[in-house]
Short mmCIF file of C-alpha atoms in Angstrom, two decimals:
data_model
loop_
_atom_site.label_atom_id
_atom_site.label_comp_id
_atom_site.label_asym_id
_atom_site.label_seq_id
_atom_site.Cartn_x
_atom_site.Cartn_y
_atom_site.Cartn_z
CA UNK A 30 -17.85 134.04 -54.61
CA UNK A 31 -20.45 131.45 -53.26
CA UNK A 32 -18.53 128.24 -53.22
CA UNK A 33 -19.62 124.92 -51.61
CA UNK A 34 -16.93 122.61 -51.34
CA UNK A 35 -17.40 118.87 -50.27
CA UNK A 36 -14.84 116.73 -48.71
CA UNK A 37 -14.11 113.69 -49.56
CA UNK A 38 -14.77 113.69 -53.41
CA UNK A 39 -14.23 109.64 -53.32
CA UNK A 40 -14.34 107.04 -50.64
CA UNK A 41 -14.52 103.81 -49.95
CA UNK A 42 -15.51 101.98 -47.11
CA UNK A 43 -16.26 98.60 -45.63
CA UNK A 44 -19.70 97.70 -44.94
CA UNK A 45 -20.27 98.43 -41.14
CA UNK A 46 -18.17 101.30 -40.67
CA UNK A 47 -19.44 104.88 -40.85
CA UNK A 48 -18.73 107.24 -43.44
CA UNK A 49 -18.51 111.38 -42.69
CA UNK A 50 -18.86 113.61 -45.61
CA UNK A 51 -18.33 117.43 -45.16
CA UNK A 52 -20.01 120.59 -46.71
CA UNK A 53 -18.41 123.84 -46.24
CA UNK A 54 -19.42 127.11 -47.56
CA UNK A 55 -15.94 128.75 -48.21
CA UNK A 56 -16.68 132.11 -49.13
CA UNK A 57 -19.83 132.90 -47.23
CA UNK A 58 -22.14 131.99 -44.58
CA UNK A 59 -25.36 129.66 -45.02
CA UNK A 60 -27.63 129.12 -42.67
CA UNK A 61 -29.28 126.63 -44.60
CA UNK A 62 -27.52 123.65 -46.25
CA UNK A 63 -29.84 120.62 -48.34
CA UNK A 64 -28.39 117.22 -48.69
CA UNK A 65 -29.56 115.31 -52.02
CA UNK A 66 -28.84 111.71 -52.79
CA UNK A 67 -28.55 110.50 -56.58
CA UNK A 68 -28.19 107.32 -57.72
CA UNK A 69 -26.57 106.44 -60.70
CA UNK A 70 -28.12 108.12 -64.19
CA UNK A 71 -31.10 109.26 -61.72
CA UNK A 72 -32.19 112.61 -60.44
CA UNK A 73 -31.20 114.04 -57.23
CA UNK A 74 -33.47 113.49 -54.43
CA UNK A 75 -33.36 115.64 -51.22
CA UNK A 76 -32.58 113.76 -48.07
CA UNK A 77 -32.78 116.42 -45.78
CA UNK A 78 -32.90 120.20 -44.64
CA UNK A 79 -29.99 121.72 -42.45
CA UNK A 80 -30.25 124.30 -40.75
CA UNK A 81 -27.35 126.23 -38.31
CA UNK A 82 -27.73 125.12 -35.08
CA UNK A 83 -30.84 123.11 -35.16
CA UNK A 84 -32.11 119.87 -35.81
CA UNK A 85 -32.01 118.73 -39.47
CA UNK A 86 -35.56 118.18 -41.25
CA UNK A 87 -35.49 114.67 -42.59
CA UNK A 88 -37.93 113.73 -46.21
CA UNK A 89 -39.99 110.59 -45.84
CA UNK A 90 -38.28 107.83 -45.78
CA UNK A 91 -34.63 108.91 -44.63
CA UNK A 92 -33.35 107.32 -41.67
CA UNK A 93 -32.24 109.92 -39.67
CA UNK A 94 -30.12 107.65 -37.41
CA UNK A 95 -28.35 106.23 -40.69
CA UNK A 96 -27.65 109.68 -41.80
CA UNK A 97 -26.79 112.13 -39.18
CA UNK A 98 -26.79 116.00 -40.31
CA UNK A 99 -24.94 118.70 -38.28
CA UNK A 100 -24.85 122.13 -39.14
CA UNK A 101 -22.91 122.91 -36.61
CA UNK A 102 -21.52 126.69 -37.84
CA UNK A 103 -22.84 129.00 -40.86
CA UNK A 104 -20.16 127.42 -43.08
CA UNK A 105 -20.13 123.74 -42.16
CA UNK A 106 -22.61 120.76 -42.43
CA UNK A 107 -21.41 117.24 -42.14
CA UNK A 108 -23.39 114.03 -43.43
CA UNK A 109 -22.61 110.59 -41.81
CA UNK A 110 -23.69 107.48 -42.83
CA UNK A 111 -23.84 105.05 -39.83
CA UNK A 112 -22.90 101.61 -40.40
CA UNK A 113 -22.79 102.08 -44.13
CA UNK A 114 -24.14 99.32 -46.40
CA UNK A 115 -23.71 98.80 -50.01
CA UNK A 116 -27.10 100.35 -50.68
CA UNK A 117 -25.70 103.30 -49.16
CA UNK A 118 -23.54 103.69 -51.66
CA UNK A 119 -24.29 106.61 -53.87
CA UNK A 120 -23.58 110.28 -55.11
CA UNK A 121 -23.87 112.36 -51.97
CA UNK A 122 -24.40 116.19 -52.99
CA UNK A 123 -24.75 119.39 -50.22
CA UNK A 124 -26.25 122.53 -51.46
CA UNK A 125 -26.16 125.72 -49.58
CA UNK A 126 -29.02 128.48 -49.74
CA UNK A 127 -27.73 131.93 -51.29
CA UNK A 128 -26.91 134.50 -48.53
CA UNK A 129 -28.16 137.40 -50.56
CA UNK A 130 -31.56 136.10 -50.86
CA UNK A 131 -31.36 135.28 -54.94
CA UNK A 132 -33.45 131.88 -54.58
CA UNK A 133 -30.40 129.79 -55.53
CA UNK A 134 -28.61 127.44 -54.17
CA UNK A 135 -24.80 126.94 -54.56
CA UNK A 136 -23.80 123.19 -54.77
CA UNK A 137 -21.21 121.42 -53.89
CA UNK A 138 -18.63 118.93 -56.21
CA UNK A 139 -20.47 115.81 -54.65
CA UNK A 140 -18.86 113.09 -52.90
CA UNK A 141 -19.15 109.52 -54.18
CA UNK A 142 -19.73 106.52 -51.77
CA UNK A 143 -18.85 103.18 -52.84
CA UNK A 144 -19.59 100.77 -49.65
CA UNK A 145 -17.72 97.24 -50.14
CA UNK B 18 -46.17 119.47 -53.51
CA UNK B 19 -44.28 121.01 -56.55
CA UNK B 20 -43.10 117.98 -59.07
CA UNK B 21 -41.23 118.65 -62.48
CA UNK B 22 -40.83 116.28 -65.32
CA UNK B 23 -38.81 116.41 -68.15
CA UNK B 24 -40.07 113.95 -70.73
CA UNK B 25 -36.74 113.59 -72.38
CA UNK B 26 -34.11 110.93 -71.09
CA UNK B 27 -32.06 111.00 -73.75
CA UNK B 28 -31.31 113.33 -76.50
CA UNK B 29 -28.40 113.47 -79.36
CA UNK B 30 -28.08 116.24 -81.49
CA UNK B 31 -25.59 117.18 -84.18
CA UNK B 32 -22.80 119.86 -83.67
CA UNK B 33 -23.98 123.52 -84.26
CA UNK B 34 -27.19 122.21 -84.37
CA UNK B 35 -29.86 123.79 -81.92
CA UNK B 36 -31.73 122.22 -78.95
CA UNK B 37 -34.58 122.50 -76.92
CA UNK B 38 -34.67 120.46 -73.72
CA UNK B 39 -38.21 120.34 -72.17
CA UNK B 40 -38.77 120.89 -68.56
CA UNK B 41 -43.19 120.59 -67.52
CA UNK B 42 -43.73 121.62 -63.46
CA UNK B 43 -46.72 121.66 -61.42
CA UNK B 44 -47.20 124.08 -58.50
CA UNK B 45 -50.11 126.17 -57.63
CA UNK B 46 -48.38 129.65 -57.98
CA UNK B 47 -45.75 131.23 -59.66
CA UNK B 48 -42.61 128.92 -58.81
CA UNK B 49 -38.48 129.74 -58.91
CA UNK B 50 -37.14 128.01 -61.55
CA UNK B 51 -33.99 126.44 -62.60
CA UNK B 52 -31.89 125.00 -64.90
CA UNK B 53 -28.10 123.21 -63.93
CA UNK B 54 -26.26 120.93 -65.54
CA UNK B 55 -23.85 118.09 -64.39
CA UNK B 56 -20.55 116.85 -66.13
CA UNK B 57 -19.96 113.34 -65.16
CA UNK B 58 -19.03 112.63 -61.08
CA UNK B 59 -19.07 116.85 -60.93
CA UNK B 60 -21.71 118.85 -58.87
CA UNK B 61 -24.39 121.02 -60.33
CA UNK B 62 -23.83 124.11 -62.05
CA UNK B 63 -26.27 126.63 -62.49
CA UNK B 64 -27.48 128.13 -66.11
CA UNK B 65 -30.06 129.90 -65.68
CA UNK B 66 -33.10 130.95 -63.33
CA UNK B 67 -36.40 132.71 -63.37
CA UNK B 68 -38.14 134.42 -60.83
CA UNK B 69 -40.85 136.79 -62.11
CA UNK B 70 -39.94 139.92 -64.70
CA UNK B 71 -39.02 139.05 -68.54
CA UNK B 72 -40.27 135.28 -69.20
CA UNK B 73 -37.02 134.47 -71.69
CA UNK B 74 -34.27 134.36 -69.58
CA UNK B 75 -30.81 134.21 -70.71
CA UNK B 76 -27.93 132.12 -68.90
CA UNK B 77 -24.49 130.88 -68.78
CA UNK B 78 -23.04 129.07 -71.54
CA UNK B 79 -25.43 130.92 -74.40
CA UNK B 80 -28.12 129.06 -73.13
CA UNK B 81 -32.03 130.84 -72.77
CA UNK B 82 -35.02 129.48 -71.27
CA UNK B 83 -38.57 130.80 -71.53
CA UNK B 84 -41.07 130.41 -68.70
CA UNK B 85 -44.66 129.87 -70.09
CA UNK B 86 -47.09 129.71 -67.30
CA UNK B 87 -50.07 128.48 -69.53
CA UNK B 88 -48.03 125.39 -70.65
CA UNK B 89 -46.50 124.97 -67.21
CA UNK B 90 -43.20 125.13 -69.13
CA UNK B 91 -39.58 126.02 -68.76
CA UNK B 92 -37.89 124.59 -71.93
CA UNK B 93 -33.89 124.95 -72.55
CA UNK B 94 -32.72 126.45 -75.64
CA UNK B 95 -29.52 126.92 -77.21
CA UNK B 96 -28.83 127.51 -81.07
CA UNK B 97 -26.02 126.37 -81.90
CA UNK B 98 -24.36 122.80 -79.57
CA UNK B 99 -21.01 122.70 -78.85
CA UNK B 100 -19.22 118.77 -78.49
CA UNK B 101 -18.62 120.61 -74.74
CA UNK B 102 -22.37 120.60 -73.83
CA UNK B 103 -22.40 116.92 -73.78
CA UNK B 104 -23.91 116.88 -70.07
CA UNK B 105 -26.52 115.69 -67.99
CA UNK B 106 -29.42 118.67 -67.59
CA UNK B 107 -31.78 119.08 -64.70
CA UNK B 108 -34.74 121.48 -64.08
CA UNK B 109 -35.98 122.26 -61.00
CA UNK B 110 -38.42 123.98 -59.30
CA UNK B 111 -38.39 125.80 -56.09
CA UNK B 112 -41.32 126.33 -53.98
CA UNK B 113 -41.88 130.27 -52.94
CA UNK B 114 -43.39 129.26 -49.63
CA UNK B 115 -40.74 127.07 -48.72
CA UNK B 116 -37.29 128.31 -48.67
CA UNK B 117 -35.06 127.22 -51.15
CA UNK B 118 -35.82 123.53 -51.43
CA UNK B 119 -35.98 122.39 -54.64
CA UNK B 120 -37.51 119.53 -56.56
CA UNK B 121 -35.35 118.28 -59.80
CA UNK B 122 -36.76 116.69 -62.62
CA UNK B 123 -35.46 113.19 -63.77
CA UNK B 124 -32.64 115.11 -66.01
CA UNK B 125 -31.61 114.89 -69.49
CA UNK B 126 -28.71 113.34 -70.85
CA UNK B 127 -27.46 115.60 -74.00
CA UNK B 128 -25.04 113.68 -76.20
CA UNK B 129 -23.74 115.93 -79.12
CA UNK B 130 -22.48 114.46 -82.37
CA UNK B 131 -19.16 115.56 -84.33
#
């Protein structure tokens, strides 16, 4: 049980165009999903904090009209990256909190973003 | 605000040899914490975690970790490598106040000799 899938794993994009990456909890429900950023050979940073049918809770400094969060249902969040630049482009990783109240988080495969 | 560092970027060890990867946090109380590890373009995978009880905790893998809360530590341990543990090794540390966020260290990059 607890797996986070992600969706695409790869893709690539021209600059300008926007970009949506899915998280989906396939085995349970989360009502909290966290969306970390990692560029290459670097740690992951959170971006932001999703919660199920609220507004997402952005960390300083990340645009929250360049990356729209919806956690629209207990088993799907969705990133977009709005007119995606090639300094978006980067490891894009979801993470959902543990419905059985362990602490942990279940993560997802990533998804890589490569903006041309 | 929690922070973790793990003071080694890089670290090569010789197969069947044993390791120690060293994770340092700061928090004001007793934090959640982690270790995962990453294969190359994969996700995170979770080893081990410790949230209060025994302070050597055992994982995934034949990894163990031992929380010492007067070093502010949570080193790695495993003793004997494996060419598959090659990996890229984060700690992190989750805040008890605030859901399950959690902070990651900069991560280790394990290379293992044949």
């Amino acid at each position: 049980g607890a797996v986070v899938s992600q969706h695409p794993s790869w893709v690539i994009c021209k600059s300008g165009t926007s970009v949506k990456i899915e998280c989906r909890s396939l085995d349970f429900q989360a009502t909290t999903m966290f969306w970390y950023r990692q560029f290459p050979k670097q740690s992951l940073m959170l971006m932001a904090t999703s919660n199920e049918g609220s507004k997402a809770t952005y960390e300083q400094g990340v645009e929250k009209d360049k990356f729209l969060i919806n956690h629209a249902s207990l088993t799907l969040s969705t990133l977009t990256v709005t007119s995606a630049h090639p300094e978006d482009s980067s490891f894009y990783i979801c993470s959902a909190d543990s419905p059985w109240a362990t602490g942990e988080l279940f993560f997802g495969e990533g998804s890589r973003l490569t903006v041309l | 605000a929690q922070s973790v560092t793990q003071p080694d970027i890089h670290i090569t060890v010789s197969e069947g040899a044993s390791l120690e990867l060293r994770c340092n946090y700061s928090y004001g109380a007793t934090p959640y914490l982690f270790w995962y590890v990453q294969s190359p373009g994969q996700g995170l995978q979770l080893l081990l975690k410790y949230f209060s009880g025994d302070t050597l905790v055992q994982g995934i893998k034949g990894f163990e970790a031992e929380f010492k809360r007067s070093q502010s530590s949570f080193n790695l341990r495993k003793p004997s490598v494996h060419w598959s543990d090659a990996a890229e090794y984060f700690c992190a540390v989750g805040a008890r106040n605030a859901g399950n966020m959690l902070t990651f260290g900069g991560g280790t990059r394990l290379m293992v000799k044949p």
